XYZ file of N, CA and C in Angstrom:
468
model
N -139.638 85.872 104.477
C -138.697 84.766 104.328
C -139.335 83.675 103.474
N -139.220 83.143 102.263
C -139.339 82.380 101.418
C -139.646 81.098 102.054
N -138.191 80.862 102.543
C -138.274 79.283 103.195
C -139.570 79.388 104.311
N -139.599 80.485 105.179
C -141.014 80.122 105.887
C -142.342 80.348 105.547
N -142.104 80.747 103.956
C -143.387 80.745 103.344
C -143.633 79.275 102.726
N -142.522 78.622 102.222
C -142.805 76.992 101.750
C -143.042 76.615 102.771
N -142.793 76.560 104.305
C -143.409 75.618 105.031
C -144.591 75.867 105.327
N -145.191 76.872 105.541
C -146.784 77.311 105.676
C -147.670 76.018 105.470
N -147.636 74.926 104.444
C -148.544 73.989 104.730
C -148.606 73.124 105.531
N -147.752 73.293 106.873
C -147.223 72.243 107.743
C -147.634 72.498 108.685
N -148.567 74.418 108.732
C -148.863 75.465 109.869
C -150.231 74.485 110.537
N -151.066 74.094 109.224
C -152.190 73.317 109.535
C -152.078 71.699 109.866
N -150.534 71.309 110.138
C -150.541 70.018 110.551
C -150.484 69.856 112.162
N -150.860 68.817 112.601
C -150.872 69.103 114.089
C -150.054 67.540 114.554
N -149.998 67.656 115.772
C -148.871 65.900 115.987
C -147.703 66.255 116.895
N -147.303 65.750 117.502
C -145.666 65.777 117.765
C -144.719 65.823 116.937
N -145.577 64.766 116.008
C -144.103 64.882 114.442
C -143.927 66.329 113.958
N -145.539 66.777 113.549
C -145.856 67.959 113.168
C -144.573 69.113 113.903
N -144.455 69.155 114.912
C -144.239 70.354 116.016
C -143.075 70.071 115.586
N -142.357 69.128 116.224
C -140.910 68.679 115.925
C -140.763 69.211 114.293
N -140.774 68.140 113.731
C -140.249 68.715 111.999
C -140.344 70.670 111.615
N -141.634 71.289 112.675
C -141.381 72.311 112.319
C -140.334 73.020 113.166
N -139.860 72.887 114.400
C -138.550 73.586 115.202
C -137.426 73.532 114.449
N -136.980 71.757 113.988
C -136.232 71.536 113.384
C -136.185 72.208 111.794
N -137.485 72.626 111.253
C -137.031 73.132 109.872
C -136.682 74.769 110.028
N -137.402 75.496 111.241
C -136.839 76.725 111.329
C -134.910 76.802 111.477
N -134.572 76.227 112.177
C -132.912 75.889 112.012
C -132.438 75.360 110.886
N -133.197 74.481 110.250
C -132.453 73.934 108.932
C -132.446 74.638 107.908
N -133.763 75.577 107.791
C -133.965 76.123 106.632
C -133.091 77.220 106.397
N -132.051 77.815 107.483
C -130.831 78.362 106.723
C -129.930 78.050 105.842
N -130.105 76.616 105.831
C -129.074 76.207 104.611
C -130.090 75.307 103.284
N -130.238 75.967 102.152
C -131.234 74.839 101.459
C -131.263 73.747 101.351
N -129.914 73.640 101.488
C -129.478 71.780 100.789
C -130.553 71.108 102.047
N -129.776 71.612 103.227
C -130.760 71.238 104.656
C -131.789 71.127 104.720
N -132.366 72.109 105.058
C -133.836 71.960 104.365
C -134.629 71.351 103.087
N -133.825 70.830 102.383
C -134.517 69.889 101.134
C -134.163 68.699 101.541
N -133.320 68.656 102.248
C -132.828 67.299 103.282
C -134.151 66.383 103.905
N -134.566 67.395 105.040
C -135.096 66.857 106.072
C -137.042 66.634 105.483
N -137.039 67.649 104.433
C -138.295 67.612 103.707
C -138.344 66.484 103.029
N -136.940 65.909 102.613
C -137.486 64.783 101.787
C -137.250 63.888 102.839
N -136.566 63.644 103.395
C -136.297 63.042 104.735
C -137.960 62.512 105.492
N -138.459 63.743 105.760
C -139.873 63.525 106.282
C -141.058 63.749 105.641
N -140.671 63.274 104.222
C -141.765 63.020 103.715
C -142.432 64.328 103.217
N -142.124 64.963 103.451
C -142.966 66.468 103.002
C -142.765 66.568 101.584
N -143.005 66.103 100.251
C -142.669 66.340 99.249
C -142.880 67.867 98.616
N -144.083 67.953 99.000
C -144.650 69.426 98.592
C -144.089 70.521 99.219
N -143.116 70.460 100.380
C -142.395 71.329 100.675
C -141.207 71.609 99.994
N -140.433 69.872 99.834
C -139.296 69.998 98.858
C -139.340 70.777 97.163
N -140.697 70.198 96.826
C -141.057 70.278 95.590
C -141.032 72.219 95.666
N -141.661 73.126 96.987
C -142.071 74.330 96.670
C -140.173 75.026 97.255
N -139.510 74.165 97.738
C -137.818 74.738 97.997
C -137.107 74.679 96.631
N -137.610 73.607 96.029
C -136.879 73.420 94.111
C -137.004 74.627 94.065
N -138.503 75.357 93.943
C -138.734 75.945 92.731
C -137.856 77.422 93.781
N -137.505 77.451 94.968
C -137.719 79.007 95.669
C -136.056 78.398 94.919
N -135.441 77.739 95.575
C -133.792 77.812 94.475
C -134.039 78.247 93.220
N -134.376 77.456 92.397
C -134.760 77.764 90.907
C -134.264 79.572 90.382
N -135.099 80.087 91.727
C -135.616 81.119 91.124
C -134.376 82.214 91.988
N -133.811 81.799 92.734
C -132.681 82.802 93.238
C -131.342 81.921 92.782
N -130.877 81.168 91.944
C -129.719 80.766 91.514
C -129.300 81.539 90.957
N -130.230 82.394 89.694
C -129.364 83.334 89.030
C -128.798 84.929 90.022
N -129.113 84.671 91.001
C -129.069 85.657 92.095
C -127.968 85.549 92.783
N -127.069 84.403 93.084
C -126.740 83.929 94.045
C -125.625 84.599 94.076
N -124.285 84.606 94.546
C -122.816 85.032 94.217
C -122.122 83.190 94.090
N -121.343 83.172 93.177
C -120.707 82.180 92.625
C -120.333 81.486 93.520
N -119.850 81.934 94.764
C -119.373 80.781 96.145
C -120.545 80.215 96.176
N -121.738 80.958 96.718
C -122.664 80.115 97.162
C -123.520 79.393 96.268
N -123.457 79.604 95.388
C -123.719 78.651 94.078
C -122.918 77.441 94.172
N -121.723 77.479 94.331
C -120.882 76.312 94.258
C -120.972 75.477 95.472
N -121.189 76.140 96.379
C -121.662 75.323 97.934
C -123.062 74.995 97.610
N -123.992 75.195 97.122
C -125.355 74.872 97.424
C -125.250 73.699 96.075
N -124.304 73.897 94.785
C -124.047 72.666 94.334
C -123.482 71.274 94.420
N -122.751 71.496 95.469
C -121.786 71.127 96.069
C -122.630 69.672 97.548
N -123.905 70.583 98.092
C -124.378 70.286 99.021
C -125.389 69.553 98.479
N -126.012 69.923 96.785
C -126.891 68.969 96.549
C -126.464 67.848 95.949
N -124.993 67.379 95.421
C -124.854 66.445 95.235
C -123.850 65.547 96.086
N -124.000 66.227 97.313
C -123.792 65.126 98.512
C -125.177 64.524 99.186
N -126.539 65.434 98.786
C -127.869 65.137 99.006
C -128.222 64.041 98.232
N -127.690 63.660 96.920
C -127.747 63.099 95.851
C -127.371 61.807 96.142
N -126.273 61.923 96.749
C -125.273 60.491 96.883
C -126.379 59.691 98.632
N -126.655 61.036 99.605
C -127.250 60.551 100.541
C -128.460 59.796 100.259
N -129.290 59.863 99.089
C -130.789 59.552 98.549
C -130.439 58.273 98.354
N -128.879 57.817 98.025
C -129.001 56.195 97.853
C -128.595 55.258 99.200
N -128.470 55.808 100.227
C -128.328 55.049 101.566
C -129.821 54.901 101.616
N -129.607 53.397 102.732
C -130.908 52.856 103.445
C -131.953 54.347 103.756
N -131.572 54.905 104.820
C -132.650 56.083 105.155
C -133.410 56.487 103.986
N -132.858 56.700 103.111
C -133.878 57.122 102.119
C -134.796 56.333 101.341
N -134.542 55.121 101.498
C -135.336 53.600 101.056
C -136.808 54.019 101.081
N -137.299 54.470 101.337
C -138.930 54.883 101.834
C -139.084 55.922 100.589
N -138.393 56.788 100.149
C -138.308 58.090 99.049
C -138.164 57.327 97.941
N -137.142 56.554 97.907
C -137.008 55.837 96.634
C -138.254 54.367 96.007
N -138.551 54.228 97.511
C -139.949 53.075 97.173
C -141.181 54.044 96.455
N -141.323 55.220 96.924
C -142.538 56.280 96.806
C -141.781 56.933 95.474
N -141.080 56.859 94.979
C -141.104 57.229 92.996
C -141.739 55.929 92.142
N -141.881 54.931 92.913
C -142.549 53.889 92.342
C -144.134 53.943 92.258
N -144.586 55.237 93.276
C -146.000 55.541 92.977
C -146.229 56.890 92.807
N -145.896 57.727 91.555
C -145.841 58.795 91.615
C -147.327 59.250 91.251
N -148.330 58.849 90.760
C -149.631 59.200 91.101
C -149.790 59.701 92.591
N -149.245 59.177 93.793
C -149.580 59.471 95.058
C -148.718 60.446 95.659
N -147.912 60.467 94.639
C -146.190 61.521 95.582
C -145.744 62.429 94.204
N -146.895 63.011 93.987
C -146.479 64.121 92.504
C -145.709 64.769 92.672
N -145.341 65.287 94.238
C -144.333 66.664 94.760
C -143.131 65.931 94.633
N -143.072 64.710 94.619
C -141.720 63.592 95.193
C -140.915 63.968 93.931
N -141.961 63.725 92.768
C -141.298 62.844 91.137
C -141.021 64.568 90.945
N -141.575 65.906 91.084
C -141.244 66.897 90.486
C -139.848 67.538 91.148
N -139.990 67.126 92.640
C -138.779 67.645 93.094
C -137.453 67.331 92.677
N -137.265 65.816 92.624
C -136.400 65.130 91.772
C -135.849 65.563 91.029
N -136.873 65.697 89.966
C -136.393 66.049 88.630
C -136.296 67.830 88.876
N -137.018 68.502 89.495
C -136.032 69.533 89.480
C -134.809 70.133 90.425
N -134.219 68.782 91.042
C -133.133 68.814 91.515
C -132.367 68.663 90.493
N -132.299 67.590 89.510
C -131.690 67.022 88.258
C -131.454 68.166 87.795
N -132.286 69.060 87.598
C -132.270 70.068 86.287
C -131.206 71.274 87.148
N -131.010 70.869 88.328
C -130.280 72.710 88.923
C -129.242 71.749 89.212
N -128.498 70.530 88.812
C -127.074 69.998 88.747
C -126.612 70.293 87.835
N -125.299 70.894 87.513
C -124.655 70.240 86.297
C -124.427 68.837 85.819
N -124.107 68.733 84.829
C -124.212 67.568 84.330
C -122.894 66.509 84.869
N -122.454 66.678 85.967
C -121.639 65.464 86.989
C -122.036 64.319 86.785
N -121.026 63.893 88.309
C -121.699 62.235 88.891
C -123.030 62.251 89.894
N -123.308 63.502 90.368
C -124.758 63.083 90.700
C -125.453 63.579 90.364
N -125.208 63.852 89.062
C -126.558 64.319 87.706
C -126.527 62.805 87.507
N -125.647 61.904 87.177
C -125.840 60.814 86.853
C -126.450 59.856 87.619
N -126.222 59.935 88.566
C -126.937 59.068 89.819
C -127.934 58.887 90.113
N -128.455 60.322 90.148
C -130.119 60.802 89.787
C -130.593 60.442 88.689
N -130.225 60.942 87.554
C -130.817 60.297 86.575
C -131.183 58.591 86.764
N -130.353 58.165 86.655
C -130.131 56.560 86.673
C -131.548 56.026 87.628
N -131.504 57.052 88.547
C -132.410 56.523 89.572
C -133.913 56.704 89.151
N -134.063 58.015 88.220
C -135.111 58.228 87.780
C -135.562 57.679 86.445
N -134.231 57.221 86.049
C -135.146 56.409 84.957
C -135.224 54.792 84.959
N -134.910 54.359 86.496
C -135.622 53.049 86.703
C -136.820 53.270 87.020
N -137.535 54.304 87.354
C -139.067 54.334 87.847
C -139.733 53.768 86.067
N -140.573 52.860 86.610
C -140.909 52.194 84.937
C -142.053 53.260 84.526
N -142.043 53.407 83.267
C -142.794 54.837 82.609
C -143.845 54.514 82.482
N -144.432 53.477 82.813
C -146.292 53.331 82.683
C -146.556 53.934 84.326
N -145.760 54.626 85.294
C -146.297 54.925 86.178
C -146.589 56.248 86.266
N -146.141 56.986 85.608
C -145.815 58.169 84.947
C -147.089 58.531 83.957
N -148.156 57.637 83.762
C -149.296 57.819 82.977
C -150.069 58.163 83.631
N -150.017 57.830 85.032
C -151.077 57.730 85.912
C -151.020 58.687 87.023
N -150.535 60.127 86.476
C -149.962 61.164 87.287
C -151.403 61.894 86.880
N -151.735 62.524 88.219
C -153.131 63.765 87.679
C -152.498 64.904 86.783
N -153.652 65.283 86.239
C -153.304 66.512 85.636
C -152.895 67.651 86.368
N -151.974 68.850 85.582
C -151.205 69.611 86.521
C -152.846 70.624 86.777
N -152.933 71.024 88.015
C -153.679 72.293 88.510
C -153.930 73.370 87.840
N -154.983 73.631 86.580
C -155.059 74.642 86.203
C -155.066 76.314 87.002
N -155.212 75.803 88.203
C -155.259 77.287 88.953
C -153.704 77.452 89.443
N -153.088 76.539 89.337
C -151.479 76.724 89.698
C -150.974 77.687 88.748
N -150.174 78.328 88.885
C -148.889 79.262 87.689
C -148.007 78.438 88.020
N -147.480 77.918 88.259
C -145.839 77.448 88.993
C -145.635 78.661 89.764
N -146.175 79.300 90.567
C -145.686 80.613 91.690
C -146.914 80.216 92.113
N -147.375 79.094 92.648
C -148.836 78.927 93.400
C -147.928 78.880 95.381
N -149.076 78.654 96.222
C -148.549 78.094 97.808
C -148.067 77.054 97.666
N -148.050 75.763 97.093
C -147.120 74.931 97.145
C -147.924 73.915 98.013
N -149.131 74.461 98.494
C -150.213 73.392 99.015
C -150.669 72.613 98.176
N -150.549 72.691 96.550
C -150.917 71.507 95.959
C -152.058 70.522 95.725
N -153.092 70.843 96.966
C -153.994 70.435 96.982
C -154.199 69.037 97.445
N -153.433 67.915 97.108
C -153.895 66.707 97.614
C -152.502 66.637 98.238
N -152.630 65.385 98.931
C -151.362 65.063 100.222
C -150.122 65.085 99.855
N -149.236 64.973 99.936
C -148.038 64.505 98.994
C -147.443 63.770 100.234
C-alpha cells in the first residue's frame, strides 16, 4: 500500500500526537484528498510532499470519475488552506528553508489542478511568499531520484 509506505516516517515518531495522527491516517488515507488534508493539517509536510508525488504518479492511471473526484476534492482542499486552521501552513511558506516538503507540496498540488479557481487561489498564495526566501532553500539531495522514502532527511 503506497499510502502506508509514505507514512513510514512517522513509524519512528513516538508521542500521543504521534499514535493519534497515525490511527487517524490509517482511515484517512483511503481517500487522498484526506490524507493530504490531515498531513498538512499536522504538519507532516514530508508526508504530504511524498502523497503529491504517489498521486502524480497514478493520475494517469486513474478512471476519469475518480480523477474528477480527487480534482474536485483538491480544490475544496485549496479553498480549505485559506480558513484560520490553516494559518500555521500558510505562516510556514514564509520559511521555506525550514518547511522544503511544505513549498514542494504546494506547488505540486498547483501542478495536478487544472487551470480553475483554485489553481488561482493557490497560485496567488504562492506567489505572495517573497522570492528572496526561496534563495535560501538547501540544495535538492543528490542521493534522492524523486522515487526516494520521502524521509528527506531533515525535519519538515
Amino acid at each position: 500500500d503506497p499510502s502506508a509506505a509514505a507514512a513510514a516516517p512517522l513509524a519512528a515518531a513516538s508521542g500521543g500526537g504521534a499514535r493519534i495522527f497515525r490511527k487517524l491516517f490509517r482511515s484517512w488515507c483511503l481517500d487522498p484528498a484526506s490524507a493530504l488534508s490531515l498531513a498538512l493539517l499536522a504538519e507532516e509536510y514530508a508526508l504530504a510532499d511524498a502523497l503529491i508525488e504517489i498521486l502524480c504518479h497514478r493520475l494517469p492511471s486513474m478512471a476519469g470519475e475518480a480523477v474528477l473526484r480527487l480534482l474536485t476534492d483538491l480544490d475544496q482542499l485549496v479553498q480549505l488552506i485559506e480558513a484560520p486552521v490553516f494559518a500555521p501552513l500558510r505562516l510556514n511558506l514564509l520559511r521555506p528553508s525550514q518547511h522544503p516538503h511544505l513549498v514542494k507540496a504546494m506547488y505540486g498540488m498547483l501542478m495536478l489542478l487544472p487551470q480553475c479557481e483554485a489553481f488561482e487561489v493557490l497560485r496567488r498564495r504562492l506567489e505572495s511568499v517573497p522570492f528572496h526566501a526561496f534563495l535560501h532553500l538547501p540544495p535538492p539531495d543528490p542521493t534522492a531520484n524523486g522515487r526516494g522514502n520521502g524521509h528527506g532527511g531533515g525535519g519538515g
